Short mmCIF file of C-alpha atoms and ligand atoms in Angstrom, two decimals:
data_model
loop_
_atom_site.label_atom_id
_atom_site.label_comp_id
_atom_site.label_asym_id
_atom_site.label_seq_id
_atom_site.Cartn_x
_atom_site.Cartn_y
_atom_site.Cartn_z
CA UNK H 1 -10.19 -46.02 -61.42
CA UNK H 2 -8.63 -42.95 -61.70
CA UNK H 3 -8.71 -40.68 -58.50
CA UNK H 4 -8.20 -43.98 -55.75
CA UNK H 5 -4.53 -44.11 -55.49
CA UNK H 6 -2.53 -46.92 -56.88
CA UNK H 7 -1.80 -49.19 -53.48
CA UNK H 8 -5.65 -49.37 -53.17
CA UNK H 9 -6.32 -49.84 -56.70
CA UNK H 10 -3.81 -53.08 -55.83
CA UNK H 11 -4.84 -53.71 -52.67
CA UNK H 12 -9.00 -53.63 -53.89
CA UNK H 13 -7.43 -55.88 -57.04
CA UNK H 14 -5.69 -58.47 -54.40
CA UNK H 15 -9.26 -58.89 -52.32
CA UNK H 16 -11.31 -59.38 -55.26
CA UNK H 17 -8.98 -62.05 -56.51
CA UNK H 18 -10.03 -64.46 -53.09
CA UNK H 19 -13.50 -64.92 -53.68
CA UNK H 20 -12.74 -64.97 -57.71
CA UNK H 21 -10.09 -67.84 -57.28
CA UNK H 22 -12.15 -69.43 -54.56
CA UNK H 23 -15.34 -69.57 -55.94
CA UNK H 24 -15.02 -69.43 -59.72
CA UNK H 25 -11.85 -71.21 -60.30
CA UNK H 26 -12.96 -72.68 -63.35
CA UNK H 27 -13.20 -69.08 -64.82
CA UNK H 28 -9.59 -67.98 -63.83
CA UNK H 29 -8.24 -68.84 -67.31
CA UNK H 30 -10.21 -66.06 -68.73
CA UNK H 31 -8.12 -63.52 -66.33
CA UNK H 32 -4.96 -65.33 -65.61
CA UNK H 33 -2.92 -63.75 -68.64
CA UNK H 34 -3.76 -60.30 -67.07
CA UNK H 35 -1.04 -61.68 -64.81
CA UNK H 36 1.36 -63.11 -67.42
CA UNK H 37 1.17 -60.32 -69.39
CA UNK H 38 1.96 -57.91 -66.62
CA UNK H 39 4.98 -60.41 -65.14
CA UNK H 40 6.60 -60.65 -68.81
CA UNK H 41 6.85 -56.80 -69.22
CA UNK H 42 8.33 -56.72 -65.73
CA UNK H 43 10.94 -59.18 -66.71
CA UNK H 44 11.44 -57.77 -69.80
CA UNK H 45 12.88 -54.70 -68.88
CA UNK H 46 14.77 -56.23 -65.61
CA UNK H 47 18.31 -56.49 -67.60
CA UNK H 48 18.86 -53.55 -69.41
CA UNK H 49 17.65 -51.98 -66.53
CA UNK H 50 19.66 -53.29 -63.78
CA UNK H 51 22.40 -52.37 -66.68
CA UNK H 52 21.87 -49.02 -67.12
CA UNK H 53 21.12 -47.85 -63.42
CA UNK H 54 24.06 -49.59 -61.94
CA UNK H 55 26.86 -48.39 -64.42
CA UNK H 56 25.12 -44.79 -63.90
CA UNK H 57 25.08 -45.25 -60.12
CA UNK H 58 28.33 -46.19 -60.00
CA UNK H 59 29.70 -43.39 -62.45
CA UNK H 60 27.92 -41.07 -59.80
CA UNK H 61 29.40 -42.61 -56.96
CA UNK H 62 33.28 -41.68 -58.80
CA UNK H 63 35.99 -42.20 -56.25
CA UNK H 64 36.78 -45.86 -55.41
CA UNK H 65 36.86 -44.98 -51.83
CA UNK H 66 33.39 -44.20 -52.19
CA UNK H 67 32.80 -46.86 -53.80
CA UNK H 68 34.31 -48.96 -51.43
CA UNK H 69 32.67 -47.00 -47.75
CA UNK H 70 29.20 -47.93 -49.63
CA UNK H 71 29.89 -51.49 -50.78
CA UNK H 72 30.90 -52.33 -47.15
CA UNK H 73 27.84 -50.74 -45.38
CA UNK H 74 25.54 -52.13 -47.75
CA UNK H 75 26.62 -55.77 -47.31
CA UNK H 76 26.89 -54.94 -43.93
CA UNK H 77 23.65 -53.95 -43.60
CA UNK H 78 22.67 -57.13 -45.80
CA UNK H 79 24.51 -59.92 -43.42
CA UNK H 80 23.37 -58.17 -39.86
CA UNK H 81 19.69 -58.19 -41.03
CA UNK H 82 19.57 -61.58 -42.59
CA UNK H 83 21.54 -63.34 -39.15
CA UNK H 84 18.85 -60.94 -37.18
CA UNK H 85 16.17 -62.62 -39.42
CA UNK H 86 17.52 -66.13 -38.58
CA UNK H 87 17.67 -65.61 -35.27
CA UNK H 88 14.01 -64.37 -35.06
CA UNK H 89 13.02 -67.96 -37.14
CA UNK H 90 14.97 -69.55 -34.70
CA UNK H 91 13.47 -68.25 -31.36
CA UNK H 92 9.59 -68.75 -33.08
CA UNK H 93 10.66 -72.49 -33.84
CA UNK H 94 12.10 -73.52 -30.54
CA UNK H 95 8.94 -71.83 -28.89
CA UNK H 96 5.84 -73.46 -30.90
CA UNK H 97 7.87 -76.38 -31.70
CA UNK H 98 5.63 -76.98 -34.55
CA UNK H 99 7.66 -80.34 -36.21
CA UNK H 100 6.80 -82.43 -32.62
CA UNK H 101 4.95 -85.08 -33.77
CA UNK H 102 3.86 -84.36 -37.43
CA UNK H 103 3.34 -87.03 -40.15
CA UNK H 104 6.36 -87.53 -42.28
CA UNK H 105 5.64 -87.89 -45.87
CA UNK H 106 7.33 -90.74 -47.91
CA UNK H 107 8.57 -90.84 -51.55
CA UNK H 108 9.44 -87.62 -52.40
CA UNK H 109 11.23 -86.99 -55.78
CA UNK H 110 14.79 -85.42 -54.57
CA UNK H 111 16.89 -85.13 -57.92
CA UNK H 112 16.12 -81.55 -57.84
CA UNK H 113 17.19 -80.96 -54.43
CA UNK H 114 20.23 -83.21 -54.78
CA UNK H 115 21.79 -80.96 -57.63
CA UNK H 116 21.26 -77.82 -55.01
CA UNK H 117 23.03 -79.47 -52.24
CA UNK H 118 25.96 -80.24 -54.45
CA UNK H 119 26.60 -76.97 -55.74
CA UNK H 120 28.83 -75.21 -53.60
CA UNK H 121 29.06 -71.72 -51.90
CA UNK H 122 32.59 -71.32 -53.63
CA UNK H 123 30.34 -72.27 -57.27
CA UNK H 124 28.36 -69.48 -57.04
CA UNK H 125 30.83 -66.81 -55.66
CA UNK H 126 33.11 -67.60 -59.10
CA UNK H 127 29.86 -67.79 -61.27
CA UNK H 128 29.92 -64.12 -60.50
CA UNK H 129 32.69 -63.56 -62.92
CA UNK H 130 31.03 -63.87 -66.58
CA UNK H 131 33.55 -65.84 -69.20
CA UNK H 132 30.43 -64.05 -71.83
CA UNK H 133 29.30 -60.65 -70.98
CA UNK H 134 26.65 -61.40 -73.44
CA UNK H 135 25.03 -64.71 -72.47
CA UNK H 136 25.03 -63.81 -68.97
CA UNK H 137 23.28 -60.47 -69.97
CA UNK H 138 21.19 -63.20 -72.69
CA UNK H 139 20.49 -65.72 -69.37
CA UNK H 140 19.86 -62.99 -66.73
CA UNK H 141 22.33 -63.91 -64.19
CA UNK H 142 22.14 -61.60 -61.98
CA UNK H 143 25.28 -61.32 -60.05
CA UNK H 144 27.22 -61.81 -63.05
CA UNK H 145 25.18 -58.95 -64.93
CA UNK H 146 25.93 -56.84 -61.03
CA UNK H 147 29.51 -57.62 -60.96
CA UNK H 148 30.22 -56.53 -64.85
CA UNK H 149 27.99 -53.31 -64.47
CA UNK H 150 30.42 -52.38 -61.59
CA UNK H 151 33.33 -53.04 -63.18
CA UNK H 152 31.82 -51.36 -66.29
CA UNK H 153 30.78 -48.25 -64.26
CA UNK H 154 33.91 -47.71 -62.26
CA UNK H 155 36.34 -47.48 -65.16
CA UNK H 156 33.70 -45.44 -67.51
CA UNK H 157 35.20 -42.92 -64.82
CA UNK H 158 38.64 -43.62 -65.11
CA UNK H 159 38.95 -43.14 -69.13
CA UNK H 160 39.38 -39.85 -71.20
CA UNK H 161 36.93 -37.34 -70.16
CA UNK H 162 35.43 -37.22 -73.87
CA UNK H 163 35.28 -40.76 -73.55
CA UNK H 164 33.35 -40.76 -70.11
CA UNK H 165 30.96 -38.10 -70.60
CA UNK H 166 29.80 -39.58 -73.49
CA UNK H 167 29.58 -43.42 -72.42
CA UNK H 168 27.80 -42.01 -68.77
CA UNK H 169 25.49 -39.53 -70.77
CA UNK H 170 24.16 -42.92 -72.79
CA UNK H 171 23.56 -45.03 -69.91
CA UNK H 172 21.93 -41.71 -68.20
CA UNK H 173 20.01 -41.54 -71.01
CA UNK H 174 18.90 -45.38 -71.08
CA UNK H 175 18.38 -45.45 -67.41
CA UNK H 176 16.00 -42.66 -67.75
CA UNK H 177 13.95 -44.91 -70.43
CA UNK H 178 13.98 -47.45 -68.26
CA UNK H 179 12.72 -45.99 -65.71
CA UNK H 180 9.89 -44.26 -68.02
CA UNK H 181 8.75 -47.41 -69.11
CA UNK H 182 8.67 -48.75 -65.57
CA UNK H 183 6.18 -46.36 -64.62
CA UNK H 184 4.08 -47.01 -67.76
CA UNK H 185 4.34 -51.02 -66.64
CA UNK H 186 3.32 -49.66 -63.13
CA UNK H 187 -0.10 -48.39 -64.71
CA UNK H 188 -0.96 -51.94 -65.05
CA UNK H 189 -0.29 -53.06 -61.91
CA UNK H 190 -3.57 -53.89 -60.20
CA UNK H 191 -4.63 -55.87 -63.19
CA UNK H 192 -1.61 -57.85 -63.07
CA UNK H 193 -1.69 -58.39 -59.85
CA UNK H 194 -5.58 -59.57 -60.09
CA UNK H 195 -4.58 -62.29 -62.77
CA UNK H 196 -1.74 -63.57 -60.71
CA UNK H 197 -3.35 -63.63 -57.57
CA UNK H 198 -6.56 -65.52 -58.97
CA UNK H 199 -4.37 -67.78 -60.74
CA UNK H 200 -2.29 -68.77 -57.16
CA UNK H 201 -5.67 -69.28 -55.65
CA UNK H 202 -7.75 -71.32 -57.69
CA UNK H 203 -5.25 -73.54 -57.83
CA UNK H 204 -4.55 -73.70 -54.48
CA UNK H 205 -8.34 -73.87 -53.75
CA UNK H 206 -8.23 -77.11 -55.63
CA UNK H 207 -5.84 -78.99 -53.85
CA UNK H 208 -7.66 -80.57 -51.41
CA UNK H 209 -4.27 -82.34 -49.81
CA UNK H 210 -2.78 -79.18 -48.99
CA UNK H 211 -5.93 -77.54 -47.23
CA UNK H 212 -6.25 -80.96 -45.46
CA UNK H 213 -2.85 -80.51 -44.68
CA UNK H 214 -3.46 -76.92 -43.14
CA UNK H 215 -5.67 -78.12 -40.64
CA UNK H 216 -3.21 -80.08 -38.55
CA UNK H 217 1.06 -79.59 -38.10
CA UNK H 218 1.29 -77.72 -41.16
CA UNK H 219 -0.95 -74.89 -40.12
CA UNK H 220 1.53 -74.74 -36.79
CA UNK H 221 4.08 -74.28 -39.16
CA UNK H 222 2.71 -72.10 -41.66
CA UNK H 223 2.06 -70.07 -38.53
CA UNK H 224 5.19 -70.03 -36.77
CA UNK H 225 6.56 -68.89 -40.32
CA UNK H 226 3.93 -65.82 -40.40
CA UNK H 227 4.51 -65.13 -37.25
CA UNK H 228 8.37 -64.46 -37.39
CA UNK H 229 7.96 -62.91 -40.43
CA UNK H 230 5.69 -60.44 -39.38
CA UNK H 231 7.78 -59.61 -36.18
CA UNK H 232 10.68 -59.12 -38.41
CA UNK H 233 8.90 -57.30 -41.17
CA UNK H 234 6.78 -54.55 -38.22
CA UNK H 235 9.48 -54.37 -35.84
CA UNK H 236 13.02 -55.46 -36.10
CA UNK H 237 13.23 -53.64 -39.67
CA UNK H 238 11.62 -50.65 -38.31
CA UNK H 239 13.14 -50.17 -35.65
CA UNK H 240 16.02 -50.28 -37.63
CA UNK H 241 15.28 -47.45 -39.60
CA UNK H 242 14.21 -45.21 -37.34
CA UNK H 243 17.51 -45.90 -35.15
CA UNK H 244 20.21 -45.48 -38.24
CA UNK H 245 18.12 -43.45 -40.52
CA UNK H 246 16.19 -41.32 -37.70
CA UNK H 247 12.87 -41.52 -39.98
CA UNK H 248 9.55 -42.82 -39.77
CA UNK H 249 9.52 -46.65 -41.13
CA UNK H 250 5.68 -46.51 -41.31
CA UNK H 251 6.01 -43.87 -43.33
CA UNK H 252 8.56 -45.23 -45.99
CA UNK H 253 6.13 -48.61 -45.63
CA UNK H 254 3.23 -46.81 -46.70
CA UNK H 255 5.48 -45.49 -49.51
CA UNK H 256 6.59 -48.85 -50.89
CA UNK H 257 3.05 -50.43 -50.47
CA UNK H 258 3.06 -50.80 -54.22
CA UNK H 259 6.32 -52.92 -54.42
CA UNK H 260 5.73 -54.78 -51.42
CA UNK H 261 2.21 -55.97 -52.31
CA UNK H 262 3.56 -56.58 -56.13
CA UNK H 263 6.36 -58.60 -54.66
CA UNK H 264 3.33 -60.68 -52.63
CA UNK H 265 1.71 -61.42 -55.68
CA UNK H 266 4.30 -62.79 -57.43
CA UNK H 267 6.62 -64.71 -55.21
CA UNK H 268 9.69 -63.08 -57.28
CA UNK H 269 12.10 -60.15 -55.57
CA UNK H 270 13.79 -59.76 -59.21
CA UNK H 271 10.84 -59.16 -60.99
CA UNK H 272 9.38 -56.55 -58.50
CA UNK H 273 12.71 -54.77 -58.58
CA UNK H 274 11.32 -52.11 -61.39
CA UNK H 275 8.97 -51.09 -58.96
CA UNK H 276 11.18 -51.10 -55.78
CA UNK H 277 13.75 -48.83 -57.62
CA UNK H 278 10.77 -46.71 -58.57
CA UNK H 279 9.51 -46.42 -55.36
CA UNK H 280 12.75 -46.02 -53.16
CA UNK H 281 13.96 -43.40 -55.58
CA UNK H 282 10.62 -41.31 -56.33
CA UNK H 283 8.25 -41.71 -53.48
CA UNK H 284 11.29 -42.22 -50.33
CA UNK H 285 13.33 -39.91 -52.05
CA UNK H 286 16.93 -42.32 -52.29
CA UNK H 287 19.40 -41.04 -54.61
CA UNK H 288 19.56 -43.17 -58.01
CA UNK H 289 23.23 -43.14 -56.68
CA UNK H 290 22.55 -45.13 -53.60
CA UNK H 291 19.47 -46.92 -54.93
CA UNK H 292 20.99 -48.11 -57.99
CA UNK H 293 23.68 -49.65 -56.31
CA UNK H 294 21.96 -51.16 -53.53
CA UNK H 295 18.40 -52.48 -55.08
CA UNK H 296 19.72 -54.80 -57.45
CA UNK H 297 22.18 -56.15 -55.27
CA UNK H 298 20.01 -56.70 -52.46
CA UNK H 299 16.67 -58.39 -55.02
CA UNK H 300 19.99 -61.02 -55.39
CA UNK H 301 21.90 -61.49 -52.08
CA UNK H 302 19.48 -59.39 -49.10
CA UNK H 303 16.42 -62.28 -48.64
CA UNK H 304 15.59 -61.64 -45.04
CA UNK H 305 12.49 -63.59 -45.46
CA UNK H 306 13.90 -66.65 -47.50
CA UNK H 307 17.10 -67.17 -44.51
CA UNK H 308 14.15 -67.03 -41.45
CA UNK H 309 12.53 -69.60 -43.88
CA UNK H 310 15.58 -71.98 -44.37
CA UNK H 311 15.93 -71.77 -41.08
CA UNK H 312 12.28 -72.40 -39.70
CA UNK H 313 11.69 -75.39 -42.35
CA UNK H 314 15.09 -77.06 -41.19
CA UNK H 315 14.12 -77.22 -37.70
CA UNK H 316 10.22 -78.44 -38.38
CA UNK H 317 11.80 -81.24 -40.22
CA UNK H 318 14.39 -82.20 -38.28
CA UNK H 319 11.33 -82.39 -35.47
CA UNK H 320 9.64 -84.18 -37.18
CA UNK H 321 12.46 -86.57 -37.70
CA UNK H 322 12.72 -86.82 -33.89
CA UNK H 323 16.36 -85.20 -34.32
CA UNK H 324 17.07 -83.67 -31.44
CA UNK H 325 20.01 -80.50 -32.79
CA UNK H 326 22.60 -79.72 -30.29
CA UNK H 327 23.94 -76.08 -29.70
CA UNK H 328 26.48 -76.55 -32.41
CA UNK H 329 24.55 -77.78 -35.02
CA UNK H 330 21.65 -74.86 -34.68
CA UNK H 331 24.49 -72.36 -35.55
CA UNK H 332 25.38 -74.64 -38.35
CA UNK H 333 21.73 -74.38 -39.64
CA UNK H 334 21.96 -70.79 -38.54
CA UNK H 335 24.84 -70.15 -41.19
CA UNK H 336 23.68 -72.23 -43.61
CA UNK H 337 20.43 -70.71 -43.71
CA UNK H 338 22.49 -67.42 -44.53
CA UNK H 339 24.35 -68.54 -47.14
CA UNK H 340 21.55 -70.64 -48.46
CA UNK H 341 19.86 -67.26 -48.62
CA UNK H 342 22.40 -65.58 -50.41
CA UNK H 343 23.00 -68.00 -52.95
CA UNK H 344 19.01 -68.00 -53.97
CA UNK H 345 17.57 -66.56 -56.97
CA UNK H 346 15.17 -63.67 -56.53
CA UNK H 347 12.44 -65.97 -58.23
CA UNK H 348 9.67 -68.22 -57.19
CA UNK H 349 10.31 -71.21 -54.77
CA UNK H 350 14.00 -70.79 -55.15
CA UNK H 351 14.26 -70.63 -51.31
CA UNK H 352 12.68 -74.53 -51.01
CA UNK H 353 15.27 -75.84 -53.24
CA UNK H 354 18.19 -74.35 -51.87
CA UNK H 355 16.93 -75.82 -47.87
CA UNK H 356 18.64 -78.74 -49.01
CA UNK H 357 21.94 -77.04 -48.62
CA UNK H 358 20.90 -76.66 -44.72
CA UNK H 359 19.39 -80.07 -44.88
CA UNK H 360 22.54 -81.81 -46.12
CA UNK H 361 24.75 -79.50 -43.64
CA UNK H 362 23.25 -81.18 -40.21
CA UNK H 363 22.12 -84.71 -41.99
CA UNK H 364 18.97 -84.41 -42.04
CA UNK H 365 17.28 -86.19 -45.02
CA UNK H 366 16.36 -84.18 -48.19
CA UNK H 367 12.63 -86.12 -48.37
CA UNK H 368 11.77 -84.06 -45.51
CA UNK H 369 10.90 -81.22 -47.84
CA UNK H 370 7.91 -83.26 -49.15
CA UNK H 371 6.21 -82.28 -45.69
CA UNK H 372 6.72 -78.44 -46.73
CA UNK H 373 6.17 -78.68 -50.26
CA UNK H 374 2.18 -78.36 -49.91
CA UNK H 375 2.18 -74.95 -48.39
CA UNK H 376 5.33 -73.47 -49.51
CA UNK H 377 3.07 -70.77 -52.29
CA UNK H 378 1.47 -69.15 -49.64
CA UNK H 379 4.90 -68.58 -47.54
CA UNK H 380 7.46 -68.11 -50.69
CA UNK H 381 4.48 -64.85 -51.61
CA UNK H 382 5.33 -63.84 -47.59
CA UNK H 383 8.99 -64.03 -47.38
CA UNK H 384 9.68 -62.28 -50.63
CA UNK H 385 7.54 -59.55 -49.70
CA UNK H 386 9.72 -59.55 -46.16
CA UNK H 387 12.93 -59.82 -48.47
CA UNK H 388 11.53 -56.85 -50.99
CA UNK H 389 11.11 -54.69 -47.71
CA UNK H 390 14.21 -55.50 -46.08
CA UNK H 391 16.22 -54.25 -49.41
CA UNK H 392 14.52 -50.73 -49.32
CA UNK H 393 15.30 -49.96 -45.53
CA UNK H 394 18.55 -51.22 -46.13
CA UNK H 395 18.54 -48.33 -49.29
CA UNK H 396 16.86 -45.65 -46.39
CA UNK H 397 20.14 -46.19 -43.71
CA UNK H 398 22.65 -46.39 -46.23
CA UNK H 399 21.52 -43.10 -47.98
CA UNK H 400 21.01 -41.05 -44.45
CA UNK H 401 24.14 -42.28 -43.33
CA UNK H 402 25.61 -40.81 -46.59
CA UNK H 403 24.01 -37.98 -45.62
CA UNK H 404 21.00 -37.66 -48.15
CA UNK H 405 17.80 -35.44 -47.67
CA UNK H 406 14.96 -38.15 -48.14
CA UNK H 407 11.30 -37.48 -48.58
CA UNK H 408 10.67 -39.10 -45.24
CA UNK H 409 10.13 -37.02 -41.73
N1 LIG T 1 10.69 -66.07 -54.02
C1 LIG T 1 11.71 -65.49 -53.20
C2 LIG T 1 12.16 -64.18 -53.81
O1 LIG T 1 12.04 -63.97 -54.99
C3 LIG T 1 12.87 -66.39 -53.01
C4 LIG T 1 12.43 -67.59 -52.23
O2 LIG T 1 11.90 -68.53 -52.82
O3 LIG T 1 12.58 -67.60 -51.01
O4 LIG T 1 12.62 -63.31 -53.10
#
């Protein structure tokens, strides 16, 4: 396929999977390792990755003012679009009111959800701090792999200069592997993306509940979801960049198309966060300084998509439920929501497990995800694509206000 550029070699690759998946679902198992294959080199080189570009970001960055002026803009930038995201959720839900009157479903298994609800805030926020370097690095925890990396990076700069040129010339030197191989894993993109899309499909195709489902509340729903998303993803975001960063967003969209339909077909910010970096740093033009810094943290803590989400599916439960919120408790599910979208992992379906942290914050009961469970593929593969996008404008302002040339007009 050479000569069609990549994003339609993955775009053509994404279409082809419908009627494939549809229509010849019995077949799929003959392509679906295309997609296994393809996710299991992206997650192999996530850690050492993440490693080696944050510890050489940081080393770039130096000063711990720097430091500092970046870290707060960043998460900054994360909080205000996330609450904006809410907010949009929030607006879309009170206006279709797509909950009024749907059927509740019984018997759901909670145990899953319970052991969400009960882990607190303050639990992840000191998970952050590794007691083993090692098996967090061995586990893939992110923010405990983020936080050491920092650490790591900032003092590499604060030793004997022998000392630090040679320890920042190795993780240079790594990163830059990394970042080769990323590429190479990037050749095999619209393949992957073919096997994982069929897969999702066909077995979606065969569950005849869920497309019954569709049909009635749950297509309201799904739709009010879309729809926020969508007006968050086309025009809060961009209009965001092009007020702080004074560039064209459609510009730096069509630049991340392959990250942003990769991050569609897999329902997993962490595992499309080779390509993001890729793409911020080679096709937008973001320093690996900036980019480095902010990509990984944002695939962890910046999921625009997943908070509107929390939010949405809290209220089309609790209308369901006939629980009518008052003021007080919609900024409860408002904060919630934001916390609930911090505290998720940039993987599949991690954003319906952790609504029971919003669920248990305003009473409402945790079986009401069993009305949401049916559809929640389809919307997880839209709201990390939403939360994949959000982290690379977030990488656009923070490098123009740092004063960066990018390759963006
Ligand atoms: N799948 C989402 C992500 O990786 C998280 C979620 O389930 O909302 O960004």
């Amino acid at each position: 396929m050479k000569g069609i550029a990549l994003h339609w070699q993955i775009l053509i690759a994404l279409v082809l999977a419908l009627p494939f998946g549809l229509f010849a679902a019995d077949y799929a198992v003959y392509v679906t390792w295309m997609g296994d294959i393809f996710l299991r080199g992206l997650k192999m080189i996530i850690v050492p990755l993440i490693l080696s570009s944050i510890i050489s970001g940081i080393t770039n960055i130096g000063s711990g003012d720097s430091l500092g002026r970046l870290g707060l803009k960043t998460l900054g930038y994360y909080l205000s679009t996330s609450l904006l995201a809410i907010v949009t959720g929030l607006l879309y839900v009170n206006l279709l009111q797509p909950g009024v009157g749907a059927p509740k479903q019984p018997g759901t298994d909670t145990s899953m959800l319970e052991k969400a609800s009960e882990t607190s805030f303050g639990d992840t926020l000191m998970e952050m701090i590794p007691t083993n370097v090692f098996a967090a690095l061995s586990a893939g925890n992110m923010l405990a792999i983020i936080f050491f990396a920092i650490l790591f990076g900032f003092f590499t700069t604060r030793v004997e200069e022998k000392y630090s040129r040679l320890l920042t010339d190795f993780f240079n030197a790594v990163f830059e592997v990394m970042m080769k191989i990323t590429m190479f894993i990037i050749l095999f993109t619209p393949f992957g993306v073919f096997g994982l899309v069929v897969d999702t499909v066909a077995e979606q195709a065969g569950d005849a509940e869920a497309l019954a489902a569709m049909a009635g509340s749950l297509g309201i729903y799904m739709l009010t979801v879309a729809l926020a998303l969508a007006t968050h993803f086309f025009l809060s975001l961009p209009l965001l960049v092009y007020a702080f960063a004074r560039v064209n967003p459609y510009q730096h969209l069509r630049n991340m198309a392959t990250p942003l339909l990769t991050a569609f077909s897999t329902s997993s910010s962490s595992a499309t966060l080779p390509l993001t970096m890729e793409a911020v740093e080679h096709k937008s033009g973001v320093s690996n300084k900036i980019s480095s810094f902010t990509l990984p943290l944002g695939a962890t803590v910046n999921m625009d998509g997943t908070a509107l989400y929390e939010c949405v599916a809290a209220l089309f439960i609790a209308q369901a439920y006939g629980v009518e919120l008052s003021f007080g408790q919609q900024v409860l599910v408002v904060f919630t929501a934001l916390l609930a979208s911090i505290g998720a992992a940039g993987i599949p379906m991690a954003g319906l497990v952790m609504i029971s942290v919003v669920l248990t914050a305003v009473g409402l009961p945790l079986e009401g995800v069993g009305m949401i469970l049916a559809v929640d593929r389809v919307l997880d593969m839209m709201r990390t694509a939403t939360n994949v996008w959000s982290d690379t404008c977030g990488a656009v302002i923070v490098a123009k206000s740092e004063g960066e040339a990018l390759k963006l007009s």
